[in-house]
mmCIF file of C-alpha atoms in Angstrom:
data_model
loop_
_atom_site.group_PDB
_atom_site.id
_atom_site.type_symbol
_atom_site.label_atom_id
_atom_site.label_comp_id
_atom_site.label_asym_id
_atom_site.label_seq_id
_atom_site.Cartn_x
_atom_site.Cartn_y
_atom_site.Cartn_z
ATOM 1 C CA MET A 1 -3.078 165.127 44.803
ATOM 2 C CA LEU A 2 -5.199 167.981 46.082
ATOM 3 C CA GLU A 3 -5.657 170.886 43.730
ATOM 4 C CA VAL A 4 -4.062 174.204 44.704
ATOM 5 C CA GLY A 5 -6.682 176.890 45.221
ATOM 6 C CA LYS A 6 -9.673 174.564 45.532
ATOM 7 C CA ARG A 7 -11.583 174.838 48.808
ATOM 8 C CA TYR A 8 -13.045 171.648 50.255
ATOM 9 C CA THR A 9 -15.896 172.355 52.692
ATOM 10 C CA SER A 10 -17.801 170.210 55.159
ATOM 11 C CA PRO A 11 -21.549 170.449 54.570
ATOM 12 C CA ARG A 12 -22.074 169.514 58.230
ATOM 13 C CA THR A 13 -19.994 172.166 60.032
ATOM 14 C CA GLY A 14 -18.636 174.549 57.387
ATOM 15 C CA THR A 15 -15.061 173.553 58.235
ATOM 16 C CA TRP A 16 -12.873 173.879 55.158
ATOM 17 C CA LEU A 17 -9.397 173.053 53.847
ATOM 18 C CA GLU A 18 -7.568 174.660 50.932
ATOM 19 C CA VAL A 19 -4.057 173.941 49.623
ATOM 20 C CA VAL A 20 -2.596 177.371 48.891
ATOM 21 C CA GLU A 21 0.886 176.468 47.645
ATOM 22 C CA ARG A 22 3.060 173.554 46.581
ATOM 23 C CA ALA A 23 6.757 174.256 46.040
ATOM 24 C CA ASP A 24 10.080 172.508 46.603
ATOM 25 C CA GLY A 25 8.426 169.384 48.072
ATOM 26 C CA ASN A 26 6.459 171.396 50.644
ATOM 27 C CA MET A 27 2.751 172.032 50.970
ATOM 28 C CA LYS A 28 1.068 175.067 52.526
ATOM 29 C CA PHE A 29 -2.616 174.920 53.293
ATOM 30 C CA GLU A 30 -5.235 176.899 55.142
ATOM 31 C CA ARG A 31 -7.884 175.357 57.285
ATOM 32 C CA SER A 32 -10.826 176.640 59.270
ATOM 33 C CA PHE A 33 -11.937 175.006 62.469
ATOM 34 C CA ALA A 34 -15.600 175.374 63.360
ATOM 35 C CA PRO A 35 -16.251 176.064 67.054
ATOM 36 C CA GLY A 36 -15.570 173.008 69.197
ATOM 37 C CA THR A 37 -13.639 171.051 66.535
ATOM 38 C CA GLY A 38 -10.132 169.933 65.661
ATOM 39 C CA ARG A 39 -8.975 168.204 68.836
ATOM 40 C CA THR A 40 -6.879 165.181 67.907
ATOM 41 C CA ASP A 41 -4.824 162.757 69.914
ATOM 42 C CA SER A 42 -1.210 163.651 70.609
ATOM 43 C CA HIS A 43 1.082 162.273 67.906
ATOM 44 C CA LEU A 44 4.473 162.663 66.225
ATOM 45 C CA HIS A 45 5.951 162.586 62.742
ATOM 46 C CA GLU A 46 9.411 161.029 62.423
ATOM 47 C CA ASP A 47 10.074 162.346 58.930
ATOM 48 C CA LEU A 48 8.697 165.875 58.550
ATOM 49 C CA THR A 49 8.435 169.298 60.119
ATOM 50 C CA GLN A 50 4.963 170.676 60.647
ATOM 51 C CA THR A 51 4.449 174.431 61.051
ATOM 52 C CA TRP A 52 1.250 176.163 62.188
ATOM 53 C CA GLU A 53 0.298 179.836 62.099
ATOM 54 C CA ALA A 54 -2.923 181.296 63.532
ATOM 55 C CA LEU A 55 -4.416 183.677 60.955
ATOM 56 C CA SER A 56 -7.555 184.605 62.917
ATOM 57 C CA GLY A 57 -9.433 183.476 65.972
ATOM 58 C CA GLU A 58 -8.258 181.702 69.094
ATOM 59 C CA GLY A 59 -7.530 178.070 69.727
ATOM 60 C CA MET A 60 -5.154 175.762 71.519
ATOM 61 C CA ILE A 61 -2.058 173.802 70.493
ATOM 62 C CA GLU A 62 0.085 171.297 72.389
ATOM 63 C CA VAL A 63 3.838 170.705 71.990
ATOM 64 C CA ASP A 64 5.802 168.224 74.127
ATOM 65 C CA GLY A 65 2.851 167.802 76.487
ATOM 66 C CA GLN A 66 2.425 171.538 77.096
ATOM 67 C CA GLU A 67 -0.926 172.985 76.032
ATOM 68 C CA ARG A 68 -1.012 176.688 75.248
ATOM 69 C CA GLN A 69 -3.280 179.240 73.663
ATOM 70 C CA PHE A 70 -2.894 179.673 69.919
ATOM 71 C CA ARG A 71 -3.959 183.173 68.840
ATOM 72 C CA THR A 72 -3.858 185.343 65.733
ATOM 73 C CA GLY A 73 -0.206 185.894 64.794
ATOM 74 C CA ASP A 74 1.171 182.912 66.735
ATOM 75 C CA ARG A 75 3.476 180.565 64.807
ATOM 76 C CA VAL A 76 4.752 177.173 65.952
ATOM 77 C CA ALA A 77 7.266 174.949 64.105
ATOM 78 C CA ILE A 78 7.212 171.311 65.217
ATOM 79 C CA PRO A 79 10.416 169.417 64.314
ATOM 80 C CA PRO A 80 10.465 165.684 63.474
ATOM 81 C CA GLY A 81 9.973 163.390 66.459
ATOM 82 C CA THR A 82 8.208 166.015 68.611
ATOM 83 C CA ARG A 83 5.026 164.879 70.313
ATOM 84 C CA HIS A 84 2.272 167.371 69.651
ATOM 85 C CA ARG A 85 -1.412 167.998 69.146
ATOM 86 C CA ASP A 86 -2.362 170.073 66.085
ATOM 87 C CA PRO A 87 -4.364 173.272 66.674
ATOM 88 C CA TRP A 88 -7.946 172.853 67.820
ATOM 89 C CA ASN A 89 -10.787 175.229 68.501
ATOM 90 C CA PRO A 90 -12.467 175.127 71.921
ATOM 91 C CA SER A 91 -13.935 178.619 71.387
ATOM 92 C CA SER A 92 -17.325 179.737 70.095
ATOM 93 C CA THR A 93 -15.928 181.426 66.954
ATOM 94 C CA GLU A 94 -14.065 180.093 63.902
ATOM 95 C CA LEU A 95 -10.300 179.492 64.057
ATOM 96 C CA HIS A 96 -8.419 180.015 60.767
ATOM 97 C CA VAL A 97 -4.873 178.624 60.457
ATOM 98 C CA ARG A 98 -2.131 178.126 57.899
ATOM 99 C CA GLY A 99 -0.174 174.906 58.051
ATOM 100 C CA MET A 100 2.904 173.648 56.248
ATOM 101 C CA PHE A 101 4.456 170.216 55.858
ATOM 102 C CA GLU A 102 8.178 169.984 55.036
ATOM 103 C CA PRO A 103 8.710 167.740 53.140
ATOM 104 C CA VAL A 104 5.441 166.389 51.806
ATOM 105 C CA ASN A 105 5.668 162.608 51.661
ATOM 106 C CA ASP A 106 3.319 159.853 50.514
ATOM 107 C CA PHE A 107 1.667 159.655 53.939
ATOM 108 C CA ILE A 108 0.821 163.383 53.933
ATOM 109 C CA GLU A 109 -0.528 163.160 50.366
ATOM 110 C CA GLY A 110 -2.637 160.122 51.306
ATOM 111 C CA TYR A 111 -3.818 161.706 54.542
ATOM 112 C CA ALA A 112 -4.841 164.930 52.768
ATOM 113 C CA GLU A 113 -6.730 163.023 50.055
ATOM 114 C CA ALA A 114 -8.527 160.861 52.611
ATOM 115 C CA TYR A 115 -9.319 163.871 54.800
ATOM 116 C CA VAL A 116 -10.917 165.727 51.893
ATOM 117 C CA HIS A 117 -12.868 162.614 50.862
ATOM 118 C CA HIS A 118 -14.194 162.223 54.400
ATOM 119 C CA LEU A 119 -14.772 165.976 54.750
ATOM 120 C CA THR A 120 -16.734 166.557 51.592
ATOM 121 C CA GLU A 121 -18.055 163.250 50.326
ATOM 122 C CA SER A 122 -18.602 160.523 52.864
ATOM 123 C CA GLY A 123 -19.386 162.542 55.982
ATOM 124 C CA ARG A 124 -17.278 160.105 57.992
ATOM 125 C CA LEU A 125 -15.151 162.579 59.938
ATOM 126 C CA THR A 126 -15.319 162.397 63.714
ATOM 127 C CA LYS A 127 -17.382 164.902 65.713
ATOM 128 C CA GLN A 128 -14.149 166.919 65.953
ATOM 129 C CA ASP A 129 -14.000 167.103 62.105
ATOM 130 C CA GLU A 130 -10.956 164.850 62.208
ATOM 131 C CA MET A 131 -10.003 161.621 60.466
ATOM 132 C CA PRO A 132 -11.181 158.348 62.019
ATOM 133 C CA LEU A 133 -8.257 156.413 63.511
ATOM 134 C CA LEU A 134 -8.916 153.334 61.365
ATOM 135 C CA GLN A 135 -8.598 155.502 58.232
ATOM 136 C CA ILE A 136 -5.250 156.785 59.497
ATOM 137 C CA PHE A 137 -4.038 153.184 59.974
ATOM 138 C CA VAL A 138 -5.092 152.254 56.427
ATOM 139 C CA THR A 139 -3.367 155.336 54.993
ATOM 140 C CA SER A 140 -0.211 154.816 57.051
ATOM 141 C CA LYS A 141 0.131 151.166 56.008
ATOM 142 C CA ALA A 142 -0.453 151.961 52.321
ATOM 143 C CA THR A 143 2.089 154.794 52.274
ATOM 144 C CA ASN A 144 4.741 153.500 54.699
ATOM 145 C CA GLY A 145 3.899 156.415 56.962
ATOM 146 C CA ARG A 146 6.183 157.303 59.841
ATOM 147 C CA SER A 147 3.633 159.176 61.930
ATOM 148 C CA TYR A 148 2.533 157.661 65.232
ATOM 149 C CA GLY A 149 0.416 158.299 68.280
ATOM 150 C CA ALA A 150 2.198 159.628 71.342
ATOM 151 C CA SER A 151 1.435 156.275 72.996
ATOM 152 C CA PRO A 152 1.738 153.305 73.092
ATOM 153 C CA PRO A 153 5.456 153.008 72.253
ATOM 154 C CA VAL A 154 6.238 153.396 68.544
ATOM 155 C CA GLY A 155 7.584 149.815 68.337
ATOM 156 C CA ILE A 156 4.217 148.422 69.423
ATOM 157 C CA GLN A 157 2.428 150.666 66.929
ATOM 158 C CA LYS A 158 4.704 149.512 64.093
ATOM 159 C CA ALA A 159 4.093 145.854 64.994
ATOM 160 C CA SER A 160 0.305 146.273 65.193
ATOM 161 C CA LEU A 161 -0.107 148.459 62.096
ATOM 162 C CA PRO A 162 -0.758 145.603 59.624
ATOM 163 C CA LEU A 163 -3.551 144.237 61.827
ATOM 164 C CA MET A 164 -5.112 147.643 62.497
ATOM 165 C CA ALA A 165 -4.976 148.553 58.791
ATOM 166 C CA ALA A 166 -6.631 145.227 57.906
ATOM 167 C CA ILE A 167 -9.418 145.958 60.395
ATOM 168 C CA GLY A 168 -9.802 149.417 58.860
ATOM 169 C CA ARG A 169 -10.081 147.974 55.352
ATOM 170 C CA LEU A 170 -12.686 145.464 56.588
ATOM 171 C CA ARG A 171 -14.657 148.422 57.991
ATOM 172 C CA GLY A 172 -14.645 150.032 54.531
ATOM 173 C CA TYR A 173 -11.726 152.472 54.781
ATOM 174 C CA LYS A 174 -9.505 152.758 51.712
ATOM 175 C CA ALA A 175 -6.152 154.283 50.934
ATOM 176 C CA SER A 176 -6.783 157.395 48.850
ATOM 177 C CA TYR A 177 -3.251 157.775 47.556
#
């Protein structure tokens, strides 16, 4: 479990993540996005609400296939089952956001632990400062995660998860939770 108030920083880009509050099964965190980082694939979470607030800077966010600017003061709540792309920073200045997961489940705990490990220790984040897909498969399998890519269909992803997680483990990825 990540420590509240501890900042985890990438030595490569300066991107950082800090859990700022844990209460009532929820987790609030702040994250910086270095210029040109943060773009992930579109995905969905079947079992949690994800909320994002832009604290400073400008970025982009996508909800239900619609990309839009994400600027200081903007807030977006993403209900379970909604296809989305988390905030990312295509600009030349830092983007600072606050995020919240409601509720925090084993997948989110495992994802956060693995993200911090990759961010600060192994240097194995993607060029976007995001988690490698094989690590996500390993974490999802180990925690019975219910988060999926926007495509292919969820049923195909569920059926292929054991194989993809096994490939990830063979490539050296481990569940952190």
